[in-house]
Short mmCIF file of C-alpha atoms and ligand atoms in Angstrom, two decimals:
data_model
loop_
_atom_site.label_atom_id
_atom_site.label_comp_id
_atom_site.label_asym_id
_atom_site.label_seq_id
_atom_site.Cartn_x
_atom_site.Cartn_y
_atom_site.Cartn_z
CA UNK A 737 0.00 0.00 0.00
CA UNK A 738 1.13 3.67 -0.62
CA UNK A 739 0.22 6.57 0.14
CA UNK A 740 -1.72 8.28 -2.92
CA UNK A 741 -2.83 12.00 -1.81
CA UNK A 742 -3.37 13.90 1.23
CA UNK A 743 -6.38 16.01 1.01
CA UNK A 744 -6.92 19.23 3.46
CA UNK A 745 -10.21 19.87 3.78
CA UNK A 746 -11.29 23.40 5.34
CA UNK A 747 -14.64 23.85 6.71
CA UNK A 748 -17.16 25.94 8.31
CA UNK A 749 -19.43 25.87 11.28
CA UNK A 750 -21.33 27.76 13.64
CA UNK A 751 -19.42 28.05 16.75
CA UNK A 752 -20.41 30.17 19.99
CA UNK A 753 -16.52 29.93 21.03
CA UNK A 754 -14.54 33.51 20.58
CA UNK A 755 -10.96 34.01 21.80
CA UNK A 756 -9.48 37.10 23.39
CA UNK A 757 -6.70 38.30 22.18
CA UNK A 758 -4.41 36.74 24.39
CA UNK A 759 -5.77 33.60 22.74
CA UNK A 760 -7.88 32.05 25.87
CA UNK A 761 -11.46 30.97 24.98
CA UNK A 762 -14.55 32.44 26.24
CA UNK A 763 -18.65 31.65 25.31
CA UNK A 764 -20.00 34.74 22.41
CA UNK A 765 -22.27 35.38 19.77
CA UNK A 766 -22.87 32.83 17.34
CA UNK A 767 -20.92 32.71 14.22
CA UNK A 768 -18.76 31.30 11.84
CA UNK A 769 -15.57 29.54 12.27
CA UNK A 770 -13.05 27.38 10.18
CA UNK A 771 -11.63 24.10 11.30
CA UNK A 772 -9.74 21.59 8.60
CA UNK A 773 -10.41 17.75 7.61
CA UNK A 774 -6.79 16.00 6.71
CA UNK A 775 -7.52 12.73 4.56
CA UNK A 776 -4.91 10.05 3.86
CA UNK A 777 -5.40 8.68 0.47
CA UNK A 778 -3.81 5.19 -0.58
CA UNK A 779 -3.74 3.78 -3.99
CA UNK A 780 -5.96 0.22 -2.18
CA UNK A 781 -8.39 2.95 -1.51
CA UNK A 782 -7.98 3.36 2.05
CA UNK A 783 -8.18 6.40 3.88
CA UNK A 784 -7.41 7.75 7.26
CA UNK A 785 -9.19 10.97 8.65
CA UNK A 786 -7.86 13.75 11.70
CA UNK A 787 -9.47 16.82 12.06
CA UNK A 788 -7.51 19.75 13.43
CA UNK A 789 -6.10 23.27 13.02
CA UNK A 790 -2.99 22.50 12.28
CA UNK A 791 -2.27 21.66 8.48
CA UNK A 792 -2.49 24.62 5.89
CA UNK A 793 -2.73 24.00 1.96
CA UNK A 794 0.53 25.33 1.86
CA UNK A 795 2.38 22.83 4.14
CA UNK A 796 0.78 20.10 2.55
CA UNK A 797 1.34 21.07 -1.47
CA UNK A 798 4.62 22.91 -0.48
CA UNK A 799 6.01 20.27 2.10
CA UNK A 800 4.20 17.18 2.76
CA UNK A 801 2.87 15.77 -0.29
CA UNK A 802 6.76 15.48 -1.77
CA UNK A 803 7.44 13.70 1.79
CA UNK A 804 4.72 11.57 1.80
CA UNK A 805 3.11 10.32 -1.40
CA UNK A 806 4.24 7.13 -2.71
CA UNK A 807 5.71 5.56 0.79
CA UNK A 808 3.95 3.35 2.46
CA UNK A 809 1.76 4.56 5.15
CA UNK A 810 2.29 2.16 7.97
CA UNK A 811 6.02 3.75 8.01
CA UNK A 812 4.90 5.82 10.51
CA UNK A 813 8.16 6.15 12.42
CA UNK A 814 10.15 6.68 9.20
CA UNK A 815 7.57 9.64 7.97
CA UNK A 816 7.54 10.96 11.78
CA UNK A 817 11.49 11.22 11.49
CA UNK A 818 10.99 12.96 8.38
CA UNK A 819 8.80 15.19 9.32
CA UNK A 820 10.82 16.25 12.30
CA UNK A 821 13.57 16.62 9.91
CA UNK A 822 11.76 18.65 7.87
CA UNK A 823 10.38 20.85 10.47
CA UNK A 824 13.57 22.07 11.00
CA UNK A 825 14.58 24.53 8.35
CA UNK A 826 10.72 25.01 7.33
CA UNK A 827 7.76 26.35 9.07
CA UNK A 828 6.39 22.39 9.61
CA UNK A 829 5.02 22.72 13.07
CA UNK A 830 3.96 19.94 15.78
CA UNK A 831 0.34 21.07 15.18
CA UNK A 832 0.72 19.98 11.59
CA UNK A 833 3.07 17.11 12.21
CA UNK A 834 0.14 15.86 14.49
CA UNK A 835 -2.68 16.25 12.04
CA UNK A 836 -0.55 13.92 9.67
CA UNK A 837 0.50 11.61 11.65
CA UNK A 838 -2.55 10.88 13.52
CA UNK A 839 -4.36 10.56 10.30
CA UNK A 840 -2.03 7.15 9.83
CA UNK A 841 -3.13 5.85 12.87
CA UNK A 842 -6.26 6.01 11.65
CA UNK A 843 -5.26 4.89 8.50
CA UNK A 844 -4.06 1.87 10.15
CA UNK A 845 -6.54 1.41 12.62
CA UNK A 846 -8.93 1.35 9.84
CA UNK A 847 -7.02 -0.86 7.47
CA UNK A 848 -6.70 -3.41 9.85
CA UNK A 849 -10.17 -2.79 11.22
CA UNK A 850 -9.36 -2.34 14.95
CA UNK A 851 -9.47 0.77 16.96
CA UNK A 852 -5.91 2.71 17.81
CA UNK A 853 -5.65 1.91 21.50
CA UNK A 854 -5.49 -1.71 20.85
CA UNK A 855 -2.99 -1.37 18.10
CA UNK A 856 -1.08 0.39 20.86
CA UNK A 857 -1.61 -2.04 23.56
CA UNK A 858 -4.12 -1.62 25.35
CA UNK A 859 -4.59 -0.78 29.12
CA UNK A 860 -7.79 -0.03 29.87
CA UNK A 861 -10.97 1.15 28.23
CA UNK A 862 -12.24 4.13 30.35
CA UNK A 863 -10.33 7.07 32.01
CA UNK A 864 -11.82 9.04 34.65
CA UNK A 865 -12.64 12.45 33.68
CA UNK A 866 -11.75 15.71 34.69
CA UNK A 867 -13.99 18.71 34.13
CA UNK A 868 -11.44 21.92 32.51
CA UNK A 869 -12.72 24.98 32.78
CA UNK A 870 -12.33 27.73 30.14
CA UNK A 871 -10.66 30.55 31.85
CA UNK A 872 -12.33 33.24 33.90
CA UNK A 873 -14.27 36.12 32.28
CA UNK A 874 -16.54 39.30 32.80
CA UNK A 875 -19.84 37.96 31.78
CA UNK A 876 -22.60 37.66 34.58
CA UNK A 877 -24.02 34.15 34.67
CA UNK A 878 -20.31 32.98 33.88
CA UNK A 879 -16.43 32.66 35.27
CA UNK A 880 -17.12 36.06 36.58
CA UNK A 881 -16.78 36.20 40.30
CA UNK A 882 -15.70 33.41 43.01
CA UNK A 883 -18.92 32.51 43.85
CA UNK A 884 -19.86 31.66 40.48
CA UNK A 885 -16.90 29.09 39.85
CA UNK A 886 -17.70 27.78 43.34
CA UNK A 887 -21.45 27.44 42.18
CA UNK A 888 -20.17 25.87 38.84
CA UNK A 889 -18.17 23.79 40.36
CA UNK A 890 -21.12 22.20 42.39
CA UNK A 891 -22.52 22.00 39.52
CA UNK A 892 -19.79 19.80 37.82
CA UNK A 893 -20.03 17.31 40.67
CA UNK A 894 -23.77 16.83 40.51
CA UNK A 895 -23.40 16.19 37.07
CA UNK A 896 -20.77 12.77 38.02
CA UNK A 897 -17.33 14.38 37.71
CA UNK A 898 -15.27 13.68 40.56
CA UNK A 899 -12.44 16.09 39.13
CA UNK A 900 -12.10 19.66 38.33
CA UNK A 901 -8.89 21.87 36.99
CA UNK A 902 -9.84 25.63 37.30
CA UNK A 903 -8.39 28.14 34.47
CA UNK A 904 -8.46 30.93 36.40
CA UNK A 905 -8.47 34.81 35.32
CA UNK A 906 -5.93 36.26 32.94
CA UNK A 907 -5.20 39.43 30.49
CA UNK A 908 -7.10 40.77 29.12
CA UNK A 909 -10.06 39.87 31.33
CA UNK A 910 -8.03 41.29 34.47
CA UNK A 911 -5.59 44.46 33.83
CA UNK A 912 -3.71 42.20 36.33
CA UNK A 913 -3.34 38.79 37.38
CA UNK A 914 -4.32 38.76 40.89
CA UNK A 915 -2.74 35.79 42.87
CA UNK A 916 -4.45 36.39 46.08
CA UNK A 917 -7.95 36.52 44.22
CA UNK A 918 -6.94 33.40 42.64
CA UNK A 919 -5.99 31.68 46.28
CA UNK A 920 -9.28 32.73 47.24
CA UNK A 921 -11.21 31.25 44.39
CA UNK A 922 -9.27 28.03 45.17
CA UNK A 923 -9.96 28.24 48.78
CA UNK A 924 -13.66 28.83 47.66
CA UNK A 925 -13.70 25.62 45.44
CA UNK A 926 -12.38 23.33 47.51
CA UNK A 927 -15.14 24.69 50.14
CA UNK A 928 -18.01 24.33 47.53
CA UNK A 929 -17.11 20.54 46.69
CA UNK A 930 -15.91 19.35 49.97
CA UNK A 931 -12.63 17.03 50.08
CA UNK A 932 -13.18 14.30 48.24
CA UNK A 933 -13.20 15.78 44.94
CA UNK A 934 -9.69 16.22 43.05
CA UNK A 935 -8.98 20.00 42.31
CA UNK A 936 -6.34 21.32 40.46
CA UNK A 937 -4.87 24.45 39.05
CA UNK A 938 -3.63 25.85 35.80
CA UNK A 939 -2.90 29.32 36.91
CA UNK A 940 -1.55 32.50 34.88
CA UNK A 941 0.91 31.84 33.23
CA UNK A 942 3.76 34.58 33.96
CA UNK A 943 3.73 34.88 37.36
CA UNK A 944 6.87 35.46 39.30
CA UNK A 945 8.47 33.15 41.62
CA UNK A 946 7.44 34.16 44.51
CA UNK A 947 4.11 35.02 43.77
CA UNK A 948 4.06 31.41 41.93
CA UNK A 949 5.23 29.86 45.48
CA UNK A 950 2.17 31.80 47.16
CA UNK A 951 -0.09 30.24 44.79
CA UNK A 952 0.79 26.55 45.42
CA UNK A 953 1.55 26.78 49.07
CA UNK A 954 -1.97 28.49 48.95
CA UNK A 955 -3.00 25.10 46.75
CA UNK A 956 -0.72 22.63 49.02
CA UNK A 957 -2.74 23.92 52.11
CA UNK A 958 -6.26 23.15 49.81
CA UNK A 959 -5.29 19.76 49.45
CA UNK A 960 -4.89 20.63 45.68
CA UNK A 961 -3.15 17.53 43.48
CA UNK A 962 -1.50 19.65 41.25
CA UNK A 963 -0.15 22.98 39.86
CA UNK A 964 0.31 23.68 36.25
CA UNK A 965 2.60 26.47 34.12
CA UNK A 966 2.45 28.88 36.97
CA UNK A 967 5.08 30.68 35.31
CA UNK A 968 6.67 30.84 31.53
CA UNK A 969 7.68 27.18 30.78
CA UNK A 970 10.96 28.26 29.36
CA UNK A 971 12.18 29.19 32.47
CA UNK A 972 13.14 25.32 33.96
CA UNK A 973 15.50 26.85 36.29
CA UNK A 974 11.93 29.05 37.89
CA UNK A 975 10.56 25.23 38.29
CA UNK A 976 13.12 23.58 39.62
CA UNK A 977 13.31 25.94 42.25
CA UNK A 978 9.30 26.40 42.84
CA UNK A 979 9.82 22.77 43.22
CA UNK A 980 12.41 22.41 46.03
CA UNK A 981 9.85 24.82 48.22
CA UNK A 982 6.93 22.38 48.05
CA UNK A 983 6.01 19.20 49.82
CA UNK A 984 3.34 16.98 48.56
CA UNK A 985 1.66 19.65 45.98
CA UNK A 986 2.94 17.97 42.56
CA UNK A 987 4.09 20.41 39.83
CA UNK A 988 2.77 19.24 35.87
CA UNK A 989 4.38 20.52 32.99
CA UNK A 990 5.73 21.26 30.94
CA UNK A 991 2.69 21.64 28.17
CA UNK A 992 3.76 23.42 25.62
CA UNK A 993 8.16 22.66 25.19
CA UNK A 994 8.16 20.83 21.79
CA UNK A 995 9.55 17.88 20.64
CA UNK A 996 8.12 15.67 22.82
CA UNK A 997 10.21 13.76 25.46
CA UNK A 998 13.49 14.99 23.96
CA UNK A 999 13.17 17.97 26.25
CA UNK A 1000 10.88 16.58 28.70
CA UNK A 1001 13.90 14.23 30.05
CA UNK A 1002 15.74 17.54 30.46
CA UNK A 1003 12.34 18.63 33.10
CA UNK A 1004 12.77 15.00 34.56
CA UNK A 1005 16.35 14.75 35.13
CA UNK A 1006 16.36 18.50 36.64
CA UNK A 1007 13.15 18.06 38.60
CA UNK A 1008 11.36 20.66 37.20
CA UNK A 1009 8.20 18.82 37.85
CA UNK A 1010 6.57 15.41 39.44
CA UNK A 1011 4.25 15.21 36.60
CA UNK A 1012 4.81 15.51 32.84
CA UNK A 1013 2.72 16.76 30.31
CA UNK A 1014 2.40 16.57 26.20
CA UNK A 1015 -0.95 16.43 24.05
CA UNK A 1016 -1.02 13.80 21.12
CA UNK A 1017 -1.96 16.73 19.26
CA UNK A 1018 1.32 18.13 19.05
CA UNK A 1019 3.29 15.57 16.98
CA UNK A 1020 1.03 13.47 16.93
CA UNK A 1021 0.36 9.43 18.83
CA UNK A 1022 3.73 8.35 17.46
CA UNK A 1023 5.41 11.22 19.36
CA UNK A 1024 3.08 10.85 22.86
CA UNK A 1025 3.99 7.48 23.12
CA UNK A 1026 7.57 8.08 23.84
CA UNK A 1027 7.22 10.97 26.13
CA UNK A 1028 4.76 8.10 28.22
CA UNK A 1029 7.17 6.12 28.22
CA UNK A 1030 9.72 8.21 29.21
CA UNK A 1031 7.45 9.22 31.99
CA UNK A 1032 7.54 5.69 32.70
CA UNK A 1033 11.02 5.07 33.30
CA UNK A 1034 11.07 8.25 35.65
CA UNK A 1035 8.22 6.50 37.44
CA UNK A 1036 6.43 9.64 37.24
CA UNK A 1037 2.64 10.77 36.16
CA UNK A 1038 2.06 11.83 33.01
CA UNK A 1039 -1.36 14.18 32.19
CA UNK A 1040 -2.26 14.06 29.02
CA UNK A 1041 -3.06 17.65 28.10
CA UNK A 1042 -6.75 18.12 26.23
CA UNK A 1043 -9.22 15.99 25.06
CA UNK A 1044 -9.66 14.08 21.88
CA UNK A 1045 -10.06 10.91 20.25
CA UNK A 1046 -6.46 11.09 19.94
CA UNK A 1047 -5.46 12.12 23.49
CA UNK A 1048 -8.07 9.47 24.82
CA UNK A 1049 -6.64 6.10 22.87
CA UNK A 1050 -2.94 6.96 24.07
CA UNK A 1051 -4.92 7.26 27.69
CA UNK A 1052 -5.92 3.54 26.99
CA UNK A 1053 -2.95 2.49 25.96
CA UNK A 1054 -1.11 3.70 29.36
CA UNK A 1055 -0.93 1.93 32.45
CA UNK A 1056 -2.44 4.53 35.67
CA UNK A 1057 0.52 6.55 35.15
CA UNK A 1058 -1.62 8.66 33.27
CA UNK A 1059 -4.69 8.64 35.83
CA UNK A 1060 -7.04 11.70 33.90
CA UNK A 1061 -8.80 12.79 30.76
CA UNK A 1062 -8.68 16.67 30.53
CA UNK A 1063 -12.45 17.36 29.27
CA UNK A 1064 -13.58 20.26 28.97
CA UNK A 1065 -13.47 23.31 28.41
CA UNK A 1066 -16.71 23.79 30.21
CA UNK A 1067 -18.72 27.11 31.41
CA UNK A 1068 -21.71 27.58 32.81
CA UNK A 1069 -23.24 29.22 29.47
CA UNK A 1070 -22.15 26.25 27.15
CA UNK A 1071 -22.85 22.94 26.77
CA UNK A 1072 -20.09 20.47 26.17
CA UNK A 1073 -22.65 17.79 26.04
CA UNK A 1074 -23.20 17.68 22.26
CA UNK A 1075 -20.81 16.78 19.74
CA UNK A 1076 -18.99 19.38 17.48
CA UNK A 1077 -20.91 19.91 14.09
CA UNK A 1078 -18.69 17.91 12.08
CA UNK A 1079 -19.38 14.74 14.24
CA UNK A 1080 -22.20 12.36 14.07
CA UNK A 1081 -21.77 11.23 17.84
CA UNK A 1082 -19.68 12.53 21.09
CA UNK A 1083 -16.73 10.89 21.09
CA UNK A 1084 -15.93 11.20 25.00
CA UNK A 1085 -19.49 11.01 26.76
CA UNK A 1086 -19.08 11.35 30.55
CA UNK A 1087 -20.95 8.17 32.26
CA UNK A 1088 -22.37 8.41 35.77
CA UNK A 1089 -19.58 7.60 37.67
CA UNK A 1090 -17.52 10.48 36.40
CA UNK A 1091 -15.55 8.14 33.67
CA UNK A 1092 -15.01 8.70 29.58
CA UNK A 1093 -14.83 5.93 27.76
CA UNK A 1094 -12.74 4.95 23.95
CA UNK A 1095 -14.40 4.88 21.17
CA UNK A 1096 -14.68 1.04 19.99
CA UNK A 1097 -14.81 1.73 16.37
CA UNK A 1098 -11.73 1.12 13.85
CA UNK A 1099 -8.66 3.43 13.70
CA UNK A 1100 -9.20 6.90 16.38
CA UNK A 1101 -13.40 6.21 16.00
CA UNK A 1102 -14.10 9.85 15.69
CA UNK A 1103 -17.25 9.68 14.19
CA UNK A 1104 -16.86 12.19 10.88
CA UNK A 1105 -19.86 13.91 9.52
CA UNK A 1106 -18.44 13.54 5.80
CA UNK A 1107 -21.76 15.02 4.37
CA UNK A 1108 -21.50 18.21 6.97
CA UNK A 1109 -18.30 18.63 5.81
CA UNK A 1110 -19.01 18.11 2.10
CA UNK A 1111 -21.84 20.63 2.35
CA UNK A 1112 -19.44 23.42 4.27
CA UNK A 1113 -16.57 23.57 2.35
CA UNK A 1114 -15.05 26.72 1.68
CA UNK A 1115 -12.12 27.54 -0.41
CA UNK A 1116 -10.25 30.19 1.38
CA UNK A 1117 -10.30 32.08 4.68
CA UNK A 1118 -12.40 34.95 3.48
CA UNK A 1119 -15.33 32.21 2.06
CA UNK A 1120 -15.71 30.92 5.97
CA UNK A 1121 -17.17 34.93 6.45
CA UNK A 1122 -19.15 35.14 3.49
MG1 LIG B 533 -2.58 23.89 30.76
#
């Protein structure tokens, strides 16, 4: 089998998601938004499918159809080395490395008519869920105040989660991040739910040292499992240091270093955190798999950051080490309870007893809406407005 064509897709939807312009999500007004469909195409006819941001037309006529077309598309370590290669005097990025390389999985899952977390070796078929929470915001009814994430929060646990992470408030919402208000809104969490619900943090990310210590001594005392990127991740020195001040508050990151576990061994060997983090998304299930692994060999955690079909098969494919999937993001004034318009069914339902379970169906079992897709295509950025 080889690989034929790889065909980007872009799309269009109705979304009620808007960013700020720091990039964090928040609910809005209806309206339309872009997302892209990368297909595999082999000369047997097979196909594998990811949809994701991160491939443009111009990486894959200008870069990735010379790399790819013609090998054969169970290589996937040999086209994941080349890609890396290639990312490194071009603009390739993980994002788009991802989209690709996921879409073998599938591929292969498909082909061999078996779903991806069995191909990987399978673990388990259900992860227990943890609710994420878009970050804070100025709209009444929403992230707005403490006693509105405490009410959410209450909210979450009727509704079976027995985990939450807060994303607390950040520019531009606040002139300011305000680490006290943010120890408070902690403290008032941890109130709401009582003790026997896991709470964790992803604070601001820029904070100083010292007001980054405040925070998770503040987050230690709550009985908090763990901090994340309390400060800028490039600063490994900053963590191994915010480490050495804490006792049994664990410290996960980093989330956004690239290439995978060749720098996360540098955070593990230094002790810049008790937890590792990476997101199939960035490089894709060939490149998660290691950094597990490495985690692995450290005998530490490792949180797999976001949600996904892809994110939840490497979760099934990992022994405890890896004991949450990040769902989410949730507000009050959004429901996370349908699936995205380009899918038929929810991929990561949340059952009663707080737990998401893997899709069952061959390759990552995201269940495409081909026709939706079909019927919003658009053929350039200024089309998706139109
Ligand atoms: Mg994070």
């Amino acid at each position: 089998m080889k690989i034929a064509d790889l065909k980007l897709t872009t799309f269009r939807y109705r979304s009620r998601t808007v960013r700020d312009y720091e990039g964090h999500p928040h609910p809005g007004a209806e309206h339309w938004a872009a997302n892209r469909l990368l297909t595999v195409v082999t000369d047997e006819g097979a196909e594998g499918y990811f949809v994701s941001g991160g491939c443009t037309p111009e990486l894959v006529d200008g870069l990735l159809k010379p790399a790819l077309v013609g090998e054969d598309p169970f290589f996937r370590e040999m086209l994941h080395q080349r890609m890396q290669r290639i990312a490194k005097l071009t603009n390739l990025g993980e994002m788009a490395i991802g989209q690709v390389d996921n879409a073998l999985w599938d591929l292969a899952g498909r082909t061999l008519n078996i779903p991806v977390y069995k191909m990987l070796g399978a673990a388990r078929t259900k992860v227990l869920a943890y609710a994420s929470t878009m970050p804070g915001d100025d709209m009444p009814g929403g992230l707005s105040t403490i006693e509105e994430y405490a009410a959410f929060a209450e909210q979450l646990v009727a509704q079976g989660y027995r985990a939450i992470k807060l994303h607390t408030w950040m520019p531009p919402i606040v002139p300011e991040p305000d680490v006290k208000r943010e120890a408070a809104l902690c403290a008032a969490v941890r109130e709401a739910v009582g003790p026997d619900v896991d709470l964790m943090l992803d604070a601001h990310h820029h904070y100083d040292r010292h007001e980054a210590l405040y925070l998770a001594r503040e987050c230690q005392r709550l009985g908090y499992v763990w901090i994340e990127e309390p400060m800028n991740e490039s600063r490994l020195a900053s963590y191994v240091w915010l480490r050495s001040k804490l006792d049994d508050l664990a410290v996960c990151g980093p989330e956004h270093a690239e290439n995978g576990a060749l720098t996360r061994v540098q955070w593990a060997e230094r002790g810049g955190c008790d937890m590792l983090r990476a997101a199939a998304g960035s490089g894709g299930v060939t490149q998660i798999m290691k950094t597990i692994h490495l985690a692995e060999a450290y005998g530490m955690r490792m949180e797999v950051h976001s949600g996904g079909p892809d994110n939840l098969h490497v979760l099934c494919a990992m022994g405890i080490n890896g004991k949450y999937y990040e769902r989410g993001l949730v507000h009050p004034m959004r429901t996370f309870e349908v699936p995205f318009p380009w899918q038929k069914t929810h991929y990561d339902p949340l059952d009663a007893g707080g737990y998401v379970r893997v899709p069952e169906r061959p390759g990552l079992g995201d269940d495409i809406d081909f026709d939706f897709i079909k019927a919003n295509e658009v053929r350039s950025e200024h089309e998706v407005r139109s």
